[in-house]
Amino acid sequence: MADLVVGIQWGDEGKGKIVDALAKRYDYVVRYQGGHNAGHTIVVNGQKIALHLIPSGILYPHCKNVIGNGVVIDPSALLRELEPFTNLQGRLFISDKAHIILPYHSMLDKAKELSKKDKAIGTTGKGIGPAYTDKVARNGIRMVDLRSFGTLEQKVTNTINDMQILQEKYAFTLPSVDSVMSALESSAKVLLPFVCDTTQLLWKAQEEGKKILCEGAQGSMLDIDHGTYPFVTSSSTTASGACSGTGLAPRDLKEVIGVAKAYCTRVGNGVFPTEDFGNEGEYMRQKGAEFGTTTGRSRRCGWFDAVAVKYACRLNGCTKLGIMKMDVLDGLETIKVCTAYEYKGETITYIPTDYENVKPIYTEFAGWESVANIRDESKLPKNAKVYIDFLEQYIGVKISLISTSPEREDVIVC
């Protein structure tokens, strides 16, 4: 059986810390979708460690780490990320079915965003969307292609030729075939020893009774099907994506641990009903250090949206819920939770497809002085307990983990 950690807001919920906390109990940690547009920050003894493609289990010597077939990989970005780590043979496995992000993907990504002006999605410009577009169009290049450079060169040539019309439309300069092939050849020398059929690897691990933990990138509200389309990512960020992105079957999933912040953030454009444009939003941004691990962009901040979280928990079939960054709300006199929406003259407690037309209806709670560094549930301030108890009752999922600081050990297990 495999367990899953999944974000249930708009990403940046703190999944990396939860996976890091859990990984010591698992034999395999598997990343199943997204690319290096995502980032997990883990704090160990005051030192920040930022991971983008490598699964969070890399910090435990006993863990085997798998980059699944649902991930899109920029070889140069992965090589940079691998630099601090040694002795990874036998500990890192890369799916031979994972698609490759090539230089023209990021060029097209940036050019298209620029052309949209104020209607831009707000992507990281890393080439994730165009790489997934090529995958779905059956025109992609996969890690397995690095084993046959003759065939690979023809594929790259064909793709670059096909992109000439896009080059003219979006006014960017395509790289030469030779430059792309040269970069791929250098990358292949380092990466190919890690490339294998990871689906077979995981099936064998299951047969041997090994414990597997899957981790996603971004959050459920950015899911390509069920998120706030079109301001979403290009992959399936929910539990269903864990199956398609690894080869595991739905019946293989056991625990689904949803992760949410005690407030809410979003990067880029798109609907965000509970966004706070005032002092409280800025307070959360500064105290929570809400700046992107990958891009450094400041995140939009707002109040906990219990309607959206309940929706995302239902989508994923969450069996448990982790609430992160409770300490960021320390010192606020009043804390708000969105418990319904005003929508076309009615009060609703679901997410309509035209989500941009809702207005939040809040329930207010008295704040607390400090939960920072608390590791025992019984020591939480009374008002913090009231807040947690309300969220648990409203959402209908047991809150089993509460994070009270960025530090690795500051987690309450309920």
mmCIF file of C-alpha atoms in Angstrom:
data_model
loop_
_atom_site.group_PDB
_atom_site.id
_atom_site.type_symbol
_atom_site.label_atom_id
_atom_site.label_comp_id
_atom_site.label_asym_id
_atom_site.label_seq_id
_atom_site.Cartn_x
_atom_site.Cartn_y
_atom_site.Cartn_z
ATOM 1 C CA MET A 1 0.000 0.000 0.000
ATOM 2 C CA ALA A 2 1.014 3.623 -0.535
ATOM 3 C CA ASP A 3 0.163 6.778 1.370
ATOM 4 C CA LEU A 4 -0.165 10.209 -0.184
ATOM 5 C CA VAL A 5 0.527 13.781 0.894
ATOM 6 C CA VAL A 6 -1.432 16.287 -1.192
ATOM 7 C CA GLY A 7 -1.890 20.049 -1.059
ATOM 8 C CA ILE A 8 -5.498 21.157 -0.740
ATOM 9 C CA GLN A 9 -5.209 24.901 -1.354
ATOM 10 C CA TRP A 10 -3.331 26.759 -4.115
ATOM 11 C CA GLY A 11 0.037 25.204 -3.345
ATOM 12 C CA ASP A 12 2.789 26.297 -0.946
ATOM 13 C CA GLU A 13 0.909 24.691 1.942
ATOM 14 C CA GLY A 14 3.979 23.173 3.591
ATOM 15 C CA LYS A 15 3.849 19.691 2.058
ATOM 16 C CA GLY A 16 7.635 19.417 2.130
ATOM 17 C CA LYS A 17 7.769 19.645 5.908
ATOM 18 C CA ILE A 18 5.023 17.037 6.297
ATOM 19 C CA VAL A 19 6.726 14.639 3.877
ATOM 20 C CA ASP A 20 10.034 15.223 5.646
ATOM 21 C CA ALA A 21 8.391 14.482 9.004
ATOM 22 C CA LEU A 22 6.804 11.290 7.663
ATOM 23 C CA ALA A 23 9.611 10.045 5.397
ATOM 24 C CA LYS A 24 11.553 8.402 8.200
ATOM 25 C CA ARG A 25 8.762 5.775 8.340
ATOM 26 C CA TYR A 26 8.846 4.964 4.611
ATOM 27 C CA ASP A 27 11.113 3.045 2.260
ATOM 28 C CA TYR A 28 10.183 5.034 -0.878
ATOM 29 C CA VAL A 29 9.171 8.662 -1.418
ATOM 30 C CA VAL A 30 7.697 9.361 -4.860
ATOM 31 C CA ARG A 31 7.069 12.650 -6.658
ATOM 32 C CA TYR A 32 4.237 12.185 -9.167
ATOM 33 C CA GLN A 33 3.579 15.415 -11.117
ATOM 34 C CA GLY A 34 4.704 18.968 -11.837
ATOM 35 C CA GLY A 35 8.167 20.233 -12.590
ATOM 36 C CA HIS A 36 10.798 22.545 -11.143
ATOM 37 C CA ASN A 37 8.196 25.303 -10.999
ATOM 38 C CA ALA A 38 7.357 23.848 -7.586
ATOM 39 C CA GLY A 39 9.460 24.034 -4.460
ATOM 40 C CA HIS A 40 9.503 22.428 -1.035
ATOM 41 C CA THR A 41 11.389 24.204 1.728
ATOM 42 C CA ILE A 42 12.470 22.168 4.743
ATOM 43 C CA VAL A 43 14.195 23.724 7.772
ATOM 44 C CA VAL A 44 16.683 21.465 9.582
ATOM 45 C CA ASN A 45 18.571 22.930 12.552
ATOM 46 C CA GLY A 46 17.883 26.427 11.268
ATOM 47 C CA GLN A 47 19.187 25.644 7.759
ATOM 48 C CA LYS A 48 16.765 26.003 4.844
ATOM 49 C CA ILE A 49 16.895 23.263 2.233
ATOM 50 C CA ALA A 50 14.976 23.954 -0.979
ATOM 51 C CA LEU A 51 13.916 21.033 -3.153
ATOM 52 C CA HIS A 52 12.251 21.377 -6.556
ATOM 53 C CA LEU A 53 12.308 18.033 -8.377
ATOM 54 C CA ILE A 54 13.998 15.712 -5.892
ATOM 55 C CA PRO A 55 11.523 14.078 -3.483
ATOM 56 C CA SER A 56 11.643 15.255 0.131
ATOM 57 C CA GLY A 57 12.798 11.833 1.343
ATOM 58 C CA ILE A 58 16.282 12.609 0.048
ATOM 59 C CA LEU A 59 17.270 13.863 3.513
ATOM 60 C CA TYR A 60 16.936 10.360 5.002
ATOM 61 C CA PRO A 61 19.726 7.931 3.981
ATOM 62 C CA HIS A 62 17.438 4.888 4.073
ATOM 63 C CA CYS A 63 14.848 6.385 1.681
ATOM 64 C CA LYS A 64 14.726 5.578 -2.000
ATOM 65 C CA ASN A 65 13.478 8.578 -3.974
ATOM 66 C CA VAL A 66 11.509 8.294 -7.187
ATOM 67 C CA ILE A 67 10.714 10.961 -9.780
ATOM 68 C CA GLY A 68 7.632 9.485 -11.428
ATOM 69 C CA ASN A 69 6.426 9.436 -15.006
ATOM 70 C CA GLY A 70 3.964 12.286 -14.374
ATOM 71 C CA VAL A 71 6.780 14.755 -13.693
ATOM 72 C CA VAL A 72 8.288 16.947 -16.417
ATOM 73 C CA ILE A 73 12.046 17.316 -16.012
ATOM 74 C CA ASP A 74 14.391 20.109 -17.003
ATOM 75 C CA PRO A 75 17.699 18.195 -17.076
ATOM 76 C CA SER A 76 19.847 21.253 -16.344
ATOM 77 C CA ALA A 77 17.659 22.214 -13.371
ATOM 78 C CA LEU A 78 17.830 18.678 -11.994
ATOM 79 C CA LEU A 79 21.610 18.606 -12.354
ATOM 80 C CA ARG A 80 21.903 21.827 -10.345
ATOM 81 C CA GLU A 81 19.676 20.393 -7.659
ATOM 82 C CA LEU A 82 21.722 17.199 -7.445
ATOM 83 C CA GLU A 83 25.018 19.033 -6.830
ATOM 84 C CA PRO A 84 24.876 19.129 -2.996
ATOM 85 C CA PHE A 85 24.075 15.418 -2.743
ATOM 86 C CA THR A 86 26.497 12.492 -2.967
ATOM 87 C CA ASN A 87 26.154 8.701 -3.161
ATOM 88 C CA LEU A 88 22.729 8.811 -4.804
ATOM 89 C CA GLN A 89 23.098 5.635 -6.847
ATOM 90 C CA GLY A 90 20.508 3.213 -5.526
ATOM 91 C CA ARG A 91 18.680 6.060 -3.771
ATOM 92 C CA LEU A 92 17.391 8.123 -6.708
ATOM 93 C CA PHE A 93 15.306 6.723 -9.552
ATOM 94 C CA ILE A 94 13.945 8.673 -12.529
ATOM 95 C CA SER A 95 11.115 7.357 -14.665
ATOM 96 C CA ASP A 96 12.107 6.562 -18.235
ATOM 97 C CA LYS A 97 8.593 7.739 -19.190
ATOM 98 C CA ALA A 98 8.999 11.212 -17.646
ATOM 99 C CA HIS A 99 8.929 13.976 -20.248
ATOM 100 C CA ILE A 100 11.778 16.414 -20.752
ATOM 101 C CA ILE A 101 11.539 20.209 -20.664
ATOM 102 C CA LEU A 102 13.754 21.607 -23.412
ATOM 103 C CA PRO A 103 15.009 25.200 -23.841
ATOM 104 C CA TYR A 104 12.334 26.045 -26.404
ATOM 105 C CA HIS A 105 9.618 25.169 -23.893
ATOM 106 C CA SER A 106 10.709 27.863 -21.438
ATOM 107 C CA MET A 107 11.229 30.348 -24.274
ATOM 108 C CA LEU A 108 7.685 29.761 -25.520
ATOM 109 C CA ASP A 109 6.299 29.879 -21.982
ATOM 110 C CA LYS A 110 7.779 33.326 -21.320
ATOM 111 C CA ALA A 111 6.857 34.676 -24.750
ATOM 112 C CA LYS A 112 3.207 33.584 -24.441
ATOM 113 C CA GLU A 113 2.883 35.059 -20.961
ATOM 114 C CA LEU A 114 4.334 38.343 -22.190
ATOM 115 C CA SER A 115 1.899 38.455 -25.091
ATOM 116 C CA LYS A 116 -1.107 38.085 -22.750
ATOM 117 C CA LYS A 117 -0.164 41.215 -20.783
ATOM 118 C CA ASP A 118 -2.725 41.770 -18.004
ATOM 119 C CA LYS A 119 -4.458 38.455 -18.872
ATOM 120 C CA ALA A 120 -1.341 36.378 -18.167
ATOM 121 C CA ILE A 121 -1.766 33.187 -16.133
ATOM 122 C CA GLY A 122 1.163 34.048 -13.899
ATOM 123 C CA THR A 123 3.335 31.015 -14.716
ATOM 124 C CA THR A 124 6.921 30.711 -13.524
ATOM 125 C CA GLY A 125 8.151 30.738 -17.131
ATOM 126 C CA LYS A 126 9.933 27.421 -16.561
ATOM 127 C CA GLY A 127 8.412 25.716 -19.617
ATOM 128 C CA ILE A 128 6.128 23.391 -17.660
ATOM 129 C CA GLY A 129 2.935 24.113 -19.620
ATOM 130 C CA PRO A 130 4.506 23.823 -23.091
ATOM 131 C CA ALA A 131 6.203 20.556 -22.067
ATOM 132 C CA TYR A 132 2.872 19.088 -20.954
ATOM 133 C CA THR A 133 1.303 20.428 -24.167
ATOM 134 C CA ASP A 134 3.829 18.467 -26.225
ATOM 135 C CA LYS A 135 3.169 15.407 -24.069
ATOM 136 C CA VAL A 136 -0.588 15.524 -24.661
ATOM 137 C CA ALA A 137 -0.058 16.310 -28.354
ATOM 138 C CA ARG A 138 2.057 13.118 -28.533
ATOM 139 C CA ASN A 139 5.029 15.172 -29.595
ATOM 140 C CA GLY A 140 7.061 15.019 -26.389
ATOM 141 C CA ILE A 141 10.547 13.780 -25.661
ATOM 142 C CA ARG A 142 11.030 11.415 -22.729
ATOM 143 C CA MET A 143 13.953 10.394 -20.542
ATOM 144 C CA VAL A 144 14.118 7.063 -22.381
ATOM 145 C CA ASP A 145 14.976 8.995 -25.558
ATOM 146 C CA LEU A 146 18.332 9.933 -24.018
ATOM 147 C CA ARG A 147 19.434 6.356 -24.691
ATOM 148 C CA SER A 148 19.179 6.778 -28.482
ATOM 149 C CA PHE A 149 20.722 10.020 -29.684
ATOM 150 C CA GLY A 150 20.218 9.318 -33.361
ATOM 151 C CA THR A 151 16.466 9.063 -32.938
ATOM 152 C CA LEU A 152 16.472 11.885 -30.381
ATOM 153 C CA GLU A 153 18.128 14.347 -32.757
ATOM 154 C CA GLN A 154 15.466 13.697 -35.384
ATOM 155 C CA LYS A 155 12.716 14.285 -32.814
ATOM 156 C CA VAL A 156 14.284 17.558 -31.675
ATOM 157 C CA THR A 157 14.714 18.679 -35.279
ATOM 158 C CA ASN A 158 11.084 17.927 -36.086
ATOM 159 C CA THR A 159 9.831 19.786 -33.034
ATOM 160 C CA ILE A 160 11.945 22.870 -33.681
ATOM 161 C CA ASN A 161 10.784 22.922 -37.305
ATOM 162 C CA ASP A 162 7.155 22.681 -36.146
ATOM 163 C CA MET A 163 7.702 25.595 -33.767
ATOM 164 C CA GLN A 164 8.803 28.030 -36.477
ATOM 165 C CA ILE A 165 5.275 29.393 -36.768
ATOM 166 C CA LEU A 166 5.161 30.011 -32.990
ATOM 167 C CA GLN A 167 8.512 31.760 -33.150
ATOM 168 C CA GLU A 168 7.075 34.209 -35.664
ATOM 169 C CA LYS A 169 3.854 34.733 -33.715
ATOM 170 C CA TYR A 170 5.406 35.318 -30.287
ATOM 171 C CA ALA A 171 8.672 36.926 -31.412
ATOM 172 C CA PHE A 172 11.261 34.757 -29.715
ATOM 173 C CA THR A 173 14.344 33.014 -31.085
ATOM 174 C CA LEU A 174 14.409 29.243 -31.153
ATOM 175 C CA PRO A 175 17.618 27.484 -30.105
ATOM 176 C CA SER A 176 19.596 25.522 -32.670
ATOM 177 C CA VAL A 177 19.303 21.760 -32.833
ATOM 178 C CA ASP A 178 23.035 21.473 -32.128
ATOM 179 C CA SER A 179 22.825 23.519 -28.913
ATOM 180 C CA VAL A 180 19.891 21.469 -27.633
ATOM 181 C CA MET A 181 21.605 18.181 -28.454
ATOM 182 C CA SER A 182 24.876 19.288 -26.860
ATOM 183 C CA ALA A 183 23.100 20.142 -23.590
ATOM 184 C CA LEU A 184 21.170 16.864 -23.628
ATOM 185 C CA GLU A 185 24.331 14.854 -24.254
ATOM 186 C CA SER A 186 26.011 16.426 -21.218
ATOM 187 C CA SER A 187 22.950 15.847 -19.054
ATOM 188 C CA ALA A 188 22.528 12.258 -20.203
ATOM 189 C CA LYS A 189 25.982 11.274 -18.963
ATOM 190 C CA VAL A 190 24.968 12.117 -15.404
ATOM 191 C CA LEU A 191 21.256 11.294 -15.400
ATOM 192 C CA LEU A 192 20.990 8.045 -17.371
ATOM 193 C CA PRO A 193 22.354 5.851 -14.542
ATOM 194 C CA PHE A 194 19.282 6.896 -12.515
ATOM 195 C CA VAL A 195 16.741 6.282 -15.298
ATOM 196 C CA CYS A 196 14.608 3.147 -15.137
ATOM 197 C CA ASP A 197 11.053 1.824 -15.324
ATOM 198 C CA THR A 198 9.875 3.244 -12.003
ATOM 199 C CA THR A 199 6.409 1.710 -12.328
ATOM 200 C CA GLN A 200 7.941 -1.765 -12.238
ATOM 201 C CA LEU A 201 10.202 -0.608 -9.402
ATOM 202 C CA LEU A 202 7.216 0.479 -7.299
ATOM 203 C CA TRP A 203 5.195 -2.644 -8.109
ATOM 204 C CA LYS A 204 8.121 -4.777 -6.949
ATOM 205 C CA ALA A 205 8.458 -2.670 -3.812
ATOM 206 C CA GLN A 206 4.786 -3.302 -3.064
ATOM 207 C CA GLU A 207 5.225 -7.042 -3.536
ATOM 208 C CA GLU A 208 8.088 -6.922 -1.041
ATOM 209 C CA GLY A 209 5.939 -5.108 1.512
ATOM 210 C CA LYS A 210 7.849 -1.826 1.307
ATOM 211 C CA LYS A 211 6.212 1.381 2.529
ATOM 212 C CA ILE A 212 5.651 4.036 -0.144
ATOM 213 C CA LEU A 213 4.830 7.720 0.313
ATOM 214 C CA CYS A 214 3.723 9.814 -2.672
ATOM 215 C CA GLU A 215 4.065 13.591 -2.749
ATOM 216 C CA GLY A 216 2.616 16.072 -5.191
ATOM 217 C CA ALA A 217 3.482 19.607 -6.196
ATOM 218 C CA GLN A 218 1.231 22.686 -6.162
ATOM 219 C CA GLY A 219 -2.264 22.238 -4.693
ATOM 220 C CA SER A 220 -5.682 20.830 -5.515
ATOM 221 C CA MET A 221 -7.131 24.246 -6.408
ATOM 222 C CA LEU A 222 -4.562 24.370 -9.224
ATOM 223 C CA ASP A 223 -5.607 21.015 -10.680
ATOM 224 C CA ILE A 224 -6.033 21.142 -14.459
ATOM 225 C CA ASP A 225 -9.555 19.657 -14.249
ATOM 226 C CA HIS A 226 -10.898 20.635 -10.847
ATOM 227 C CA GLY A 227 -9.017 23.837 -10.062
ATOM 228 C CA THR A 228 -9.693 27.492 -10.845
ATOM 229 C CA TYR A 229 -9.324 27.094 -14.608
ATOM 230 C CA PRO A 230 -7.676 28.619 -16.616
ATOM 231 C CA PHE A 231 -5.476 29.913 -13.788
ATOM 232 C CA VAL A 232 -4.187 26.453 -12.940
ATOM 233 C CA THR A 233 -1.121 24.323 -13.466
ATOM 234 C CA SER A 234 -0.825 21.847 -16.350
ATOM 235 C CA SER A 235 -1.115 18.555 -14.475
ATOM 236 C CA SER A 236 -3.357 16.578 -12.144
ATOM 237 C CA THR A 237 -2.440 17.736 -8.634
ATOM 238 C CA THR A 238 -5.044 15.619 -6.835
ATOM 239 C CA ALA A 239 -4.941 12.013 -5.596
ATOM 240 C CA SER A 240 -5.941 10.749 -9.034
ATOM 241 C CA GLY A 241 -2.739 12.291 -10.392
ATOM 242 C CA ALA A 242 -0.740 10.166 -7.954
ATOM 243 C CA CYS A 243 -2.011 7.083 -9.754
ATOM 244 C CA SER A 244 -1.506 8.287 -13.319
ATOM 245 C CA GLY A 245 1.847 9.848 -12.413
ATOM 246 C CA THR A 246 3.348 6.711 -10.869
ATOM 247 C CA GLY A 247 1.544 3.646 -12.228
ATOM 248 C CA LEU A 248 0.049 2.817 -8.845
ATOM 249 C CA ALA A 249 -3.613 1.782 -8.899
ATOM 250 C CA PRO A 250 -6.352 3.589 -6.916
ATOM 251 C CA ARG A 251 -6.681 0.532 -4.679
ATOM 252 C CA ASP A 252 -2.982 0.912 -3.795
ATOM 253 C CA LEU A 253 -3.615 4.199 -1.962
ATOM 254 C CA LYS A 254 -4.353 3.931 1.740
ATOM 255 C CA GLU A 255 -3.939 7.156 3.736
ATOM 256 C CA VAL A 256 -4.477 10.450 1.908
ATOM 257 C CA ILE A 257 -3.070 13.258 4.031
ATOM 258 C CA GLY A 258 -4.256 16.693 2.972
ATOM 259 C CA VAL A 259 -2.109 19.711 3.828
ATOM 260 C CA ALA A 260 -3.361 23.269 4.309
ATOM 261 C CA LYS A 261 -2.064 26.433 5.915
ATOM 262 C CA ALA A 262 -3.913 27.949 8.853
ATOM 263 C CA TYR A 263 -4.550 30.833 6.435
ATOM 264 C CA CYS A 264 -4.306 30.821 2.637
ATOM 265 C CA THR A 265 -1.942 31.993 -0.091
ATOM 266 C CA ARG A 266 -1.831 32.028 -3.848
ATOM 267 C CA VAL A 267 0.883 32.832 -6.416
ATOM 268 C CA GLY A 268 0.096 34.321 -9.799
ATOM 269 C CA ASN A 269 -3.249 35.431 -11.143
ATOM 270 C CA GLY A 270 -6.702 33.937 -10.734
ATOM 271 C CA VAL A 271 -9.626 33.966 -8.333
ATOM 272 C CA PHE A 272 -8.824 34.099 -4.609
ATOM 273 C CA PRO A 273 -12.036 34.916 -2.689
ATOM 274 C CA THR A 274 -10.470 35.338 0.757
ATOM 275 C CA GLU A 275 -7.505 37.458 -0.291
ATOM 276 C CA ASP A 276 -6.824 40.223 2.219
ATOM 277 C CA PHE A 277 -5.499 43.474 0.741
ATOM 278 C CA GLY A 278 -5.093 45.204 4.093
ATOM 279 C CA ASN A 279 -2.796 45.076 7.092
ATOM 280 C CA GLU A 280 -3.661 41.502 8.048
ATOM 281 C CA GLY A 281 -2.739 40.177 4.620
ATOM 282 C CA GLU A 282 0.599 41.972 4.768
ATOM 283 C CA TYR A 283 1.113 40.701 8.320
ATOM 284 C CA MET A 284 0.694 37.105 7.114
ATOM 285 C CA ARG A 285 3.010 37.705 4.159
ATOM 286 C CA GLN A 286 5.837 39.080 6.262
ATOM 287 C CA LYS A 287 5.504 36.801 9.279
ATOM 288 C CA GLY A 288 4.985 33.728 7.106
ATOM 289 C CA ALA A 289 7.872 34.677 4.771
ATOM 290 C CA GLU A 290 5.455 34.210 1.901
ATOM 291 C CA PHE A 291 7.861 34.423 -0.978
ATOM 292 C CA GLY A 292 8.177 31.629 -3.539
ATOM 293 C CA THR A 293 10.831 28.920 -3.064
ATOM 294 C CA THR A 294 11.368 28.756 -6.826
ATOM 295 C CA THR A 295 10.683 32.298 -8.023
ATOM 296 C CA GLY A 296 11.006 34.546 -4.966
ATOM 297 C CA ARG A 297 7.688 36.152 -5.909
ATOM 298 C CA SER A 298 5.593 37.482 -3.049
ATOM 299 C CA ARG A 299 2.468 35.413 -2.444
ATOM 300 C CA ARG A 300 -1.032 36.786 -2.185
ATOM 301 C CA CYS A 301 -2.325 36.172 1.342
ATOM 302 C CA GLY A 302 -5.756 35.822 2.883
ATOM 303 C CA TRP A 303 -7.967 33.973 5.314
ATOM 304 C CA PHE A 304 -8.619 30.249 5.541
ATOM 305 C CA ASP A 305 -11.292 29.229 3.036
ATOM 306 C CA ALA A 306 -13.053 26.285 4.706
ATOM 307 C CA VAL A 307 -15.441 25.845 1.764
ATOM 308 C CA ALA A 308 -12.545 25.376 -0.663
ATOM 309 C CA VAL A 309 -10.654 23.092 1.718
ATOM 310 C CA LYS A 310 -13.717 20.905 2.279
ATOM 311 C CA TYR A 311 -14.142 20.676 -1.518
ATOM 312 C CA ALA A 312 -10.499 19.704 -1.989
ATOM 313 C CA CYS A 313 -10.641 17.116 0.794
ATOM 314 C CA ARG A 314 -13.631 15.514 -0.928
ATOM 315 C CA LEU A 315 -11.833 15.517 -4.303
ATOM 316 C CA ASN A 316 -8.851 13.734 -2.807
ATOM 317 C CA GLY A 317 -10.645 11.458 -0.376
ATOM 318 C CA CYS A 318 -8.523 12.830 2.480
ATOM 319 C CA THR A 319 -8.360 10.597 5.523
ATOM 320 C CA LYS A 320 -6.287 13.066 7.555
ATOM 321 C CA LEU A 321 -5.497 16.761 7.489
ATOM 322 C CA GLY A 322 -2.366 18.688 8.433
ATOM 323 C CA ILE A 323 -2.610 22.381 9.352
ATOM 324 C CA MET A 324 0.611 24.293 8.753
ATOM 325 C CA LYS A 325 2.042 27.616 9.932
ATOM 326 C CA MET A 326 -0.349 28.122 12.849
ATOM 327 C CA ASP A 327 2.271 30.400 14.398
ATOM 328 C CA VAL A 328 1.857 32.931 11.576
ATOM 329 C CA LEU A 329 -1.533 33.865 13.043
ATOM 330 C CA ASP A 330 0.012 34.557 16.474
ATOM 331 C CA GLY A 331 -0.817 38.010 17.790
ATOM 332 C CA LEU A 332 -3.823 38.733 15.582
ATOM 333 C CA GLU A 333 -6.781 40.056 17.542
ATOM 334 C CA THR A 334 -9.382 38.508 15.229
ATOM 335 C CA ILE A 335 -9.072 35.597 12.808
ATOM 336 C CA LYS A 336 -11.517 34.950 9.983
ATOM 337 C CA VAL A 337 -12.631 31.743 8.297
ATOM 338 C CA CYS A 338 -14.716 31.679 5.116
ATOM 339 C CA THR A 339 -17.640 29.344 5.805
ATOM 340 C CA ALA A 340 -19.951 30.226 2.889
ATOM 341 C CA TYR A 341 -20.174 32.378 -0.239
ATOM 342 C CA GLU A 342 -22.607 34.959 -1.490
ATOM 343 C CA TYR A 343 -23.426 33.915 -5.049
ATOM 344 C CA LYS A 344 -26.050 35.462 -7.322
ATOM 345 C CA GLY A 345 -28.124 36.607 -4.379
ATOM 346 C CA GLU A 346 -27.904 33.297 -2.535
ATOM 347 C CA THR A 347 -25.759 31.829 0.225
ATOM 348 C CA ILE A 348 -23.930 28.689 -0.895
ATOM 349 C CA THR A 349 -21.421 26.275 0.647
ATOM 350 C CA TYR A 350 -20.009 24.780 -2.556
ATOM 351 C CA ILE A 351 -17.697 25.965 -5.321
ATOM 352 C CA PRO A 352 -19.493 26.904 -8.556
ATOM 353 C CA THR A 353 -17.729 26.575 -11.873
ATOM 354 C CA ASP A 354 -17.830 30.370 -12.284
ATOM 355 C CA TYR A 355 -15.975 30.707 -8.987
ATOM 356 C CA GLU A 356 -14.907 34.264 -9.762
ATOM 357 C CA ASN A 357 -18.465 35.418 -9.004
ATOM 358 C CA VAL A 358 -18.492 34.472 -5.313
ATOM 359 C CA LYS A 359 -17.952 36.712 -2.293
ATOM 360 C CA PRO A 360 -16.764 35.220 1.009
ATOM 361 C CA ILE A 361 -18.946 35.074 4.113
ATOM 362 C CA TYR A 362 -16.809 34.912 7.238
ATOM 363 C CA THR A 363 -17.048 33.438 10.716
ATOM 364 C CA GLU A 364 -14.773 35.282 13.141
ATOM 365 C CA PHE A 365 -12.688 33.868 15.976
ATOM 366 C CA ALA A 366 -10.739 35.470 18.812
ATOM 367 C CA GLY A 367 -6.990 35.313 18.272
ATOM 368 C CA TRP A 368 -4.286 33.972 20.570
ATOM 369 C CA GLU A 369 -0.946 35.176 21.827
ATOM 370 C CA SER A 370 1.429 32.443 20.632
ATOM 371 C CA VAL A 371 1.566 28.809 19.522
ATOM 372 C CA ALA A 372 5.174 29.072 18.304
ATOM 373 C CA ASN A 373 7.317 25.974 18.931
ATOM 374 C CA ILE A 374 4.579 24.089 20.806
ATOM 375 C CA ARG A 375 4.805 20.314 20.286
ATOM 376 C CA ASP A 376 2.088 19.142 22.682
ATOM 377 C CA GLU A 377 -1.576 19.611 21.790
ATOM 378 C CA SER A 378 -2.530 20.136 25.438
ATOM 379 C CA LYS A 379 -0.316 23.236 25.582
ATOM 380 C CA LEU A 380 -2.101 25.054 22.761
ATOM 381 C CA PRO A 381 -3.874 28.274 23.847
ATOM 382 C CA LYS A 382 -7.615 27.850 24.317
ATOM 383 C CA ASN A 383 -8.516 30.047 21.337
ATOM 384 C CA ALA A 384 -6.149 28.103 19.069
ATOM 385 C CA LYS A 385 -7.881 24.871 20.115
ATOM 386 C CA VAL A 386 -11.272 26.424 19.356
ATOM 387 C CA TYR A 387 -9.998 27.381 15.892
ATOM 388 C CA ILE A 388 -8.660 23.892 15.146
ATOM 389 C CA ASP A 389 -11.768 22.165 16.514
ATOM 390 C CA PHE A 390 -14.017 24.321 14.337
ATOM 391 C CA LEU A 391 -12.023 23.599 11.175
ATOM 392 C CA GLU A 392 -12.076 19.885 11.877
ATOM 393 C CA GLN A 393 -15.822 19.849 12.444
ATOM 394 C CA TYR A 394 -16.619 22.012 9.414
ATOM 395 C CA ILE A 395 -14.365 20.129 6.988
ATOM 396 C CA GLY A 396 -15.230 16.707 8.347
ATOM 397 C CA VAL A 397 -11.668 15.365 8.303
ATOM 398 C CA LYS A 398 -9.518 14.595 11.344
ATOM 399 C CA ILE A 399 -6.745 17.164 11.866
ATOM 400 C CA SER A 400 -3.841 14.921 12.792
ATOM 401 C CA LEU A 401 -0.875 17.276 12.383
ATOM 402 C CA ILE A 402 -0.338 20.910 13.369
ATOM 403 C CA SER A 403 2.871 22.774 12.527
ATOM 404 C CA THR A 404 3.880 25.536 14.936
ATOM 405 C CA SER A 405 7.105 26.828 13.339
ATOM 406 C CA PRO A 406 9.280 26.223 10.269
ATOM 407 C CA GLU A 407 11.549 23.942 12.305
ATOM 408 C CA ARG A 408 11.477 20.257 11.473
ATOM 409 C CA GLU A 409 10.528 19.072 14.978
ATOM 410 C CA ASP A 410 7.874 21.675 15.763
ATOM 411 C CA VAL A 411 4.889 19.521 14.822
ATOM 412 C CA ILE A 412 1.967 18.471 17.023
ATOM 413 C CA VAL A 413 0.709 14.981 16.263
ATOM 414 C CA CYS A 414 -2.949 14.797 17.310
#
